[in-house]
GROMACS .gro file of C-alpha atoms in nm:
model
  326
    1MET     CA    1   0.413  -0.350  -0.502
    2GLN     CA    2   0.547  -0.360  -0.147
    3LEU     CA    3   0.555  -0.659   0.087
    4ASN     CA    4   0.689  -0.647   0.441
    5TRP     CA    5   0.851  -0.985   0.505
    6ARG     CA    6   0.938  -1.124   0.846
    7ALA     CA    7   1.146  -1.420   0.962
    8ILE     CA    8   1.039  -1.539   1.307
    9SER     CA    9   1.157  -1.825   1.528
   10GLU     CA   10   0.972  -1.988   1.818
   11SER     CA   11   1.076  -2.338   1.926
   12GLU     CA   12   0.739  -2.444   2.067
   13PRO     CA   13   0.397  -2.284   2.014
   14GLY     CA   14   0.367  -1.997   2.258
   15PRO     CA   15   0.314  -1.622   2.285
   16ILE     CA   16   0.482  -1.538   1.954
   17TRP     CA   17   0.255  -1.775   1.762
   18ALA     CA   18  -0.048  -1.649   1.956
   19GLY     CA   19   0.040  -1.293   1.858
   20LEU     CA   20   0.072  -1.390   1.493
   21PHE     CA   21  -0.261  -1.570   1.502
   22HIS     CA   22  -0.447  -1.270   1.641
   23GLU     CA   23  -0.277  -1.045   1.385
   24TYR     CA   24  -0.371  -1.260   1.085
   25TRP     CA   25  -0.700  -1.407   1.207
   26PRO     CA   26  -0.939  -1.129   1.093
   27ASP     CA   27  -0.831  -1.169   0.730
   28TYR     CA   28  -0.823  -1.549   0.748
   29HIS     CA   29  -1.163  -1.557   0.914
   30ARG     CA   30  -1.319  -1.343   0.642
   31TRP     CA   31  -1.176  -1.582   0.382
   32TRP     CA   32  -1.286  -1.893   0.573
   33VAL     CA   33  -1.651  -1.778   0.612
   34ARG     CA   34  -1.690  -1.621   0.269
   35GLU     CA   35  -1.926  -1.904   0.164
   36GLY     CA   36  -2.082  -1.918   0.510
   37ALA     CA   37  -1.953  -2.109   0.812
   38GLU     CA   38  -2.203  -2.387   0.740
   39ALA     CA   39  -2.016  -2.460   0.416
   40ARG     CA   40  -1.717  -2.578   0.620
   41PRO     CA   41  -1.708  -2.907   0.815
   42GLY     CA   42  -1.804  -2.899   1.181
   43TYR     CA   43  -1.555  -2.926   1.465
   44TRP     CA   44  -1.600  -3.296   1.537
   45ASP     CA   45  -1.575  -3.396   1.170
   46SER     CA   46  -1.259  -3.186   1.139
   47VAL     CA   47  -1.097  -3.341   1.446
   48LYS     CA   48  -1.200  -3.691   1.338
   49ALA     CA   49  -1.034  -3.642   0.999
   50LEU     CA   50  -0.717  -3.501   1.155
   51LYS     CA   51  -0.692  -3.792   1.400
   52ALA     CA   52  -0.747  -4.044   1.120
   53HIS     CA   53  -0.492  -3.909   0.874
   54MET     CA   54  -0.237  -3.706   1.074
   55PRO     CA   55  -0.258  -3.830   1.434
   56GLU     CA   56   0.094  -3.710   1.515
   57MET     CA   57  -0.028  -3.353   1.469
   58MET     CA   58  -0.304  -3.369   1.731
   59PRO     CA   59  -0.094  -3.240   2.027
   60LEU     CA   60   0.011  -2.941   1.816
   61TYR     CA   61  -0.344  -2.884   1.695
   62ASP     CA   62  -0.481  -2.885   2.049
   63ARG     CA   63  -0.213  -2.637   2.157
   64PHE     CA   64  -0.289  -2.405   1.866
   65CYS     CA   65  -0.661  -2.415   1.942
   66GLU     CA   66  -0.581  -2.314   2.299
   67LEU     CA   67  -0.352  -2.029   2.191
   68ALA     CA   68  -0.614  -1.911   1.939
   69GLY     CA   69  -0.873  -1.873   2.213
   70GLY     CA   70  -1.064  -2.198   2.173
   71THR     CA   71  -1.342  -2.062   1.952
   72ASP     CA   72  -1.533  -2.295   1.720
   73HIS     CA   73  -1.441  -2.110   1.401
   74ALA     CA   74  -1.070  -2.091   1.488
   75ALA     CA   75  -1.059  -2.463   1.571
   76ARG     CA   76  -1.228  -2.559   1.245
   77PHE     CA   77  -1.004  -2.327   1.046
   78LEU     CA   78  -0.688  -2.464   1.210
   79SER     CA   79  -0.780  -2.822   1.116
   80PHE     CA   80  -0.729  -2.724   0.749
   81TYR     CA   81  -1.004  -2.975   0.669
   82CYS     CA   82  -1.203  -2.888   0.355
   83PRO     CA   83  -1.112  -2.517   0.345
   84PRO     CA   84  -1.243  -2.279   0.076
   85PRO     CA   85  -1.080  -2.317  -0.266
   86TYR     CA   86  -0.765  -2.122  -0.344
   87LEU     CA   87  -0.566  -2.104  -0.667
   88SER     CA   88  -0.205  -2.017  -0.738
   89GLY     CA   89   0.045  -2.027  -1.021
   90CYS     CA   90   0.395  -2.150  -0.928
   91SER     CA   91   0.684  -2.331  -1.095
   92GLN     CA   92   0.933  -2.564  -0.928
   93ALA     CA   93   1.226  -2.777  -1.036
   94ILE     CA   94   1.515  -2.985  -0.905
   95TRP     CA   95   1.851  -2.855  -1.028
   96PRO     CA   96   2.017  -3.133  -1.231
   97GLY     CA   97   2.363  -3.088  -1.077
   98ALA     CA   98   2.528  -3.304  -0.815
   99GLU     CA   99   2.416  -3.101  -0.513
  100PRO     CA  100   2.047  -3.139  -0.425
  101MET     CA  101   1.870  -2.807  -0.480
  102LEU     CA  102   1.501  -2.724  -0.513
  103VAL     CA  103   1.406  -2.393  -0.676
  104ARG     CA  104   1.052  -2.261  -0.689
  105ASN     CA  105   0.849  -1.953  -0.780
  106TYR     CA  106   0.539  -1.880  -0.575
  107ASP     CA  107   0.277  -1.699  -0.784
  108TYR     CA  108  -0.016  -1.581  -0.573
  109SER     CA  109  -0.215  -1.278  -0.463
  110PRO     CA  110  -0.007  -1.034  -0.256
  111HIS     CA  111  -0.323  -0.953  -0.059
  112ALA     CA  112  -0.366  -1.312   0.066
  113PHE     CA  113  -0.008  -1.391   0.159
  114ASP     CA  114   0.150  -1.414   0.505
  115SER     CA  115   0.492  -1.273   0.395
  116LEU     CA  116   0.627  -1.481   0.681
  117ILE     CA  117   0.909  -1.732   0.720
  118LEU     CA  118   0.867  -1.949   1.027
  119HIS     CA  119   1.145  -2.138   1.206
  120THR     CA  120   1.016  -2.392   1.457
  121ALA     CA  121   1.127  -2.691   1.662
  122TRP     CA  122   0.784  -2.835   1.731
  123GLN     CA  123   0.794  -3.185   1.880
  124GLY     CA  124   1.174  -3.183   1.853
  125ARG     CA  125   1.186  -3.142   1.474
  126ARG     CA  126   1.339  -2.823   1.336
  127VAL     CA  127   1.155  -2.687   1.033
  128MET     CA  128   1.190  -2.365   0.833
  129GLY     CA  129   0.960  -2.252   0.557
  130THR     CA  130   0.715  -2.006   0.406
  131SER     CA  131   0.402  -1.983   0.621
  132ASP     CA  132   0.044  -2.027   0.512
  133GLY     CA  133  -0.241  -2.046   0.760
  134LEU     CA  134   0.008  -1.998   1.045
  135TRP     CA  135   0.104  -2.360   1.083
  136GLY     CA  136   0.088  -2.474   0.723
  137LEU     CA  137   0.367  -2.420   0.470
  138VAL     CA  138   0.380  -2.368   0.094
  139ASP     CA  139   0.746  -2.474   0.091
  140GLY     CA  140   1.002  -2.567   0.354
  141ILE     CA  141   1.290  -2.780   0.480
  142ASN     CA  142   1.357  -2.983   0.795
  143ASP     CA  143   1.665  -3.085   0.994
  144ALA     CA  144   1.691  -3.417   0.808
  145GLY     CA  145   1.757  -3.219   0.490
  146LEU     CA  146   1.416  -3.290   0.338
  147ALA     CA  147   1.279  -3.004   0.124
  148VAL     CA  148   0.929  -2.978  -0.018
  149SER     CA  149   0.728  -2.737  -0.234
  150LEU     CA  150   0.382  -2.718  -0.391
  151THR     CA  151   0.211  -2.596  -0.706
  152PHE     CA  152  -0.159  -2.587  -0.789
  153GLY     CA  153  -0.255  -2.884  -1.008
  154GLY     CA  154  -0.480  -2.697  -1.250
  155ARG     CA  155  -0.811  -2.877  -1.185
  156ARG     CA  156  -1.146  -2.743  -1.060
  157VAL     CA  157  -1.250  -3.060  -0.875
  158MET     CA  158  -1.293  -3.029  -0.498
  159GLY     CA  159  -1.347  -3.302  -0.241
  160ASP     CA  160  -1.305  -3.411   0.117
  161GLY     CA  161  -0.947  -3.357   0.225
  162PHE     CA  162  -0.700  -3.117   0.377
  163GLY     CA  163  -0.555  -2.791   0.256
  164VAL     CA  164  -0.216  -2.884   0.114
  165PRO     CA  165  -0.012  -2.641   0.332
  166LEU     CA  166  -0.090  -2.856   0.636
  167ILE     CA  167   0.005  -3.169   0.442
  168LEU     CA  168   0.344  -3.013   0.366
  169ARG     CA  169   0.390  -2.928   0.734
  170TYR     CA  170   0.301  -3.287   0.823
  171VAL     CA  171   0.558  -3.422   0.578
  172LEU     CA  172   0.832  -3.205   0.727
  173GLN     CA  173   0.732  -3.288   1.084
  174THR     CA  174   0.730  -3.665   1.033
  175CYS     CA  175   0.952  -3.761   0.737
  176GLU     CA  176   1.326  -3.769   0.670
  177THR     CA  177   1.354  -3.908   0.316
  178ALA     CA  178   1.180  -3.857  -0.017
  179LYS     CA  179   1.050  -4.214   0.001
  180GLU     CA  180   0.885  -4.152   0.339
  181ALA     CA  181   0.737  -3.827   0.207
  182GLY     CA  182   0.595  -4.008  -0.095
  183GLU     CA  183   0.419  -4.259   0.131
  184VAL     CA  184   0.257  -3.975   0.329
  185LEU     CA  185   0.154  -3.786   0.017
  186ARG     CA  186   0.001  -4.104  -0.126
  187ARG     CA  187  -0.228  -4.164   0.172
  188VAL     CA  188  -0.331  -3.820   0.306
  189PRO     CA  189  -0.636  -3.680   0.121
  190THR     CA  190  -0.626  -3.332  -0.030
  191HIS     CA  191  -0.929  -3.111  -0.099
  192MET     CA  192  -0.794  -2.986  -0.435
  193SER     CA  193  -0.535  -3.093  -0.691
  194TYR     CA  194  -0.173  -3.010  -0.617
  195ASN     CA  195   0.172  -3.112  -0.734
  196VAL     CA  196   0.417  -3.160  -0.449
  197THR     CA  197   0.789  -3.190  -0.524
  198VAL     CA  198   1.022  -3.339  -0.264
  199VAL     CA  199   1.401  -3.377  -0.252
  200ASP     CA  200   1.618  -3.513   0.028
  201ALA     CA  201   1.982  -3.478   0.129
  202GLN     CA  202   2.079  -3.780  -0.084
  203ARG     CA  203   1.927  -3.607  -0.391
  204ARG     CA  204   1.644  -3.856  -0.414
  205TYR     CA  205   1.337  -3.676  -0.539
  206LEU     CA  206   0.980  -3.723  -0.654
  207THR     CA  207   0.672  -3.526  -0.752
  208ALA     CA  208   0.333  -3.634  -0.618
  209LEU     CA  209   0.029  -3.549  -0.831
  210MET     CA  210  -0.241  -3.519  -0.566
  211ALA     CA  211  -0.615  -3.494  -0.630
  212PRO     CA  212  -0.937  -3.532  -0.431
  213ASP     CA  213  -1.109  -3.762  -0.682
  214ARG     CA  214  -0.836  -4.005  -0.781
  215ALA     CA  215  -0.535  -4.180  -0.633
  216THR     CA  216  -0.217  -3.980  -0.585
  217LEU     CA  217   0.037  -4.055  -0.856
  218ILE     CA  218   0.401  -4.061  -0.743
  219THR     CA  219   0.629  -3.966  -1.032
  220GLY     CA  220   0.999  -3.915  -1.091
  221ALA     CA  221   0.936  -3.572  -1.242
  222ALA     CA  222   1.190  -3.302  -1.157
  223VAL     CA  223   0.959  -3.023  -1.278
  224ALA     CA  224   0.607  -2.916  -1.183
  225THR     CA  225   0.396  -2.622  -1.297
  226ASN     CA  226   0.015  -2.592  -1.292
  227HIS     CA  227  -0.121  -2.902  -1.460
  228GLN     CA  228  -0.082  -3.272  -1.401
  229GLU     CA  229  -0.053  -3.541  -1.669
  230ARG     CA  230  -0.249  -3.325  -1.912
  231VAL     CA  231  -0.420  -2.986  -1.915
  232GLU     CA  232  -0.774  -3.016  -1.775
  233TRP     CA  233  -0.860  -2.649  -1.717
  234ALA     CA  234  -0.777  -2.482  -2.047
  235SER     CA  235  -0.847  -2.118  -1.956
  236HIS     CA  236  -0.637  -2.140  -1.637
  237ALA     CA  237  -0.359  -2.308  -1.834
  238ARG     CA  238  -0.358  -2.033  -2.094
  239PHE     CA  239  -0.364  -1.754  -1.838
  240THR     CA  240  -0.081  -1.900  -1.627
  241ALA     CA  241   0.120  -2.032  -1.926
  242THR     CA  242   0.167  -2.359  -1.740
  243VAL     CA  243   0.262  -2.564  -2.047
  244GLU     CA  244   0.511  -2.303  -2.169
  245ARG     CA  245   0.673  -2.284  -1.825
  246GLU     CA  246   0.699  -2.661  -1.800
  247ARG     CA  247   0.861  -2.686  -2.145
  248PHE     CA  248   1.103  -2.407  -2.059
  249LEU     CA  249   1.216  -2.584  -1.742
  250LEU     CA  250   1.237  -2.926  -1.904
  251GLN     CA  251   1.457  -2.781  -2.176
  252ARG     CA  252   1.692  -2.632  -1.917
  253LEU     CA  253   1.714  -2.968  -1.742
  254THR     CA  254   1.785  -3.175  -2.052
  255LEU     CA  255   2.031  -2.964  -2.252
  256HIS     CA  256   2.319  -2.941  -2.005
  257VAL     CA  257   2.383  -2.871  -1.639
  258GLU     CA  258   2.375  -2.496  -1.587
  259PRO     CA  259   2.567  -2.331  -1.304
  260GLN     CA  260   2.348  -2.295  -0.997
  261GLU     CA  261   2.323  -1.916  -1.012
  262LYS     CA  262   2.225  -1.918  -1.380
  263PHE     CA  263   1.955  -2.175  -1.310
  264ILE     CA  264   1.820  -1.965  -1.022
  265LYS     CA  265   1.824  -1.642  -1.225
  266ALA     CA  266   1.603  -1.805  -1.489
  267PHE     CA  267   1.323  -1.804  -1.230
  268LEU     CA  268   1.346  -1.425  -1.206
  269ARG     CA  269   1.269  -1.372  -1.575
  270PRO     CA  270   0.981  -1.460  -1.808
  271PRO     CA  271   0.835  -1.706  -1.881
  272LEU     CA  272   0.880  -1.829  -1.521
  273TYR     CA  273   0.853  -1.488  -1.354
  274SER     CA  274   0.499  -1.346  -1.365
  275THR     CA  275   0.392  -0.984  -1.323
  276ALA     CA  276   0.017  -1.062  -1.306
  277PHE     CA  277  -0.005  -0.923  -0.952
  278THR     CA  278  -0.343  -0.754  -1.001
  279GLN     CA  279  -0.492  -1.085  -1.120
  280GLY     CA  280  -0.355  -1.271  -0.817
  281PHE     CA  281  -0.084  -1.464  -1.001
  282GLY     CA  282   0.229  -1.250  -0.972
  283THR     CA  283   0.558  -1.404  -0.858
  284LEU     CA  284   0.588  -1.306  -0.493
  285TYR     CA  285   0.927  -1.471  -0.442
  286THR     CA  286   1.171  -1.734  -0.563
  287ALA     CA  287   1.286  -1.985  -0.300
  288VAL     CA  288   1.604  -2.192  -0.319
  289TYR     CA  289   1.636  -2.486  -0.079
  290ARG     CA  290   1.968  -2.666  -0.031
  291PRO     CA  291   1.906  -2.989   0.165
  292ARG     CA  292   2.267  -3.066   0.257
  293LYS     CA  293   2.335  -2.715   0.383
  294GLN     CA  294   1.983  -2.685   0.529
  295THR     CA  295   1.946  -2.333   0.397
  296LEU     CA  296   1.682  -2.120   0.231
  297GLU     CA  297   1.755  -1.833  -0.005
  298VAL     CA  298   1.465  -1.605  -0.090
  299HIS     CA  299   1.519  -1.414  -0.414
  300TRP     CA  300   1.344  -1.118  -0.568
  301PRO     CA  301   1.446  -0.920  -0.878
  302ARG     CA  302   1.633  -0.665  -0.662
  303ALA     CA  303   1.697  -0.843  -0.334
  304ARG     CA  304   1.810  -1.168  -0.175
  305TRP     CA  305   1.774  -1.308   0.177
  306GLU     CA  306   1.970  -1.605   0.307
  307LEU     CA  307   1.846  -1.804   0.607
  308SER     CA  308   1.992  -2.106   0.782
  309LEU     CA  309   1.796  -2.375   0.963
  310LYS     CA  310   2.092  -2.439   1.193
  311ASP     CA  311   2.170  -2.073   1.265
  312PHE     CA  312   1.840  -1.897   1.208
  313GLN     CA  313   1.826  -1.523   1.267
  314ASP     CA  314   1.499  -1.336   1.311
  315GLY     CA  315   1.467  -1.040   1.081
  316ALA     CA  316   1.257  -0.833   0.843
  317ARG     CA  317   1.279  -0.711   0.485
  318GLN     CA  318   1.079  -0.448   0.302
  319ILE     CA  319   1.054  -0.571  -0.056
  320ILE     CA  320   0.954  -0.340  -0.339
  321THR     CA  321   0.871  -0.563  -0.634
  322PRO     CA  322   0.896  -0.403  -0.979
  323GLU     CA  323   0.602  -0.435  -1.212
  324HIS     CA  324   0.825  -0.597  -1.470
  325ALA     CA  325   1.107  -0.846  -1.432
  326VAL     CA  326   1.459  -0.703  -1.456
   0.00000   0.00000   0.00000
């Protein structure tokens, strides 16, 4: 499997973002209308929800709508309000050593992935992370040293709320500490169940168990896979080995403090590393966020890419992922 990764910086939304949108929009539009455009909320309901729950994002949203051409479908898509369902695997954990470090595997379909790291300074806040939906993020870090990552929560329930990549972007745009992030995650509604792990530069961390049909639970968990307090979707749990991955990580956290590199390498091997690419749950990358250094390392079985929030360099990588972990 081959993925062509890019790392792109643009301080404020402009021609680079507009070019990315027009490149990705045909695929995103097909996904967004797959159940019919009438299945998605209308423009005014979408804007009303965004203003109510993430008002700080409205100037950015308006700018993106303008750059996207101002069409109704693009504006509704960019609100991230009640999007179609999407499922992923994923494992994430806070390294138990003294330095704050968040490590995560992103298990998803290679055919529905941006393969894009965005570095931005929107509204004066520098953020770097893995793009989804062109202004959402599946993981990332900001210039306060706050790092965040998501996993699917393993439940079928859907409701009125936002796609979680935009919620992660909102956290990084507006928060500086894990406590502030927890307050945002507690109040912003999500359309599906997700586990969001946050760690700040002082090594304070939390995991928010978010759901559309019940209150968000803020926990002190240092590990998250693809279920919440208990398994509720048994077939998904079996297929993704969510319980086995959680146990594996918890064991590594409780026995003794492993060296950083050994801890990271565990994510590149089973049971954490998945080769279920044809089923849409293969490990596309391992991300390592270091809040004090404000860096991101992207790891694959045969490659590694280091990026700095403070000294970000645009670039590209052609990644050939082996069918089996090495």
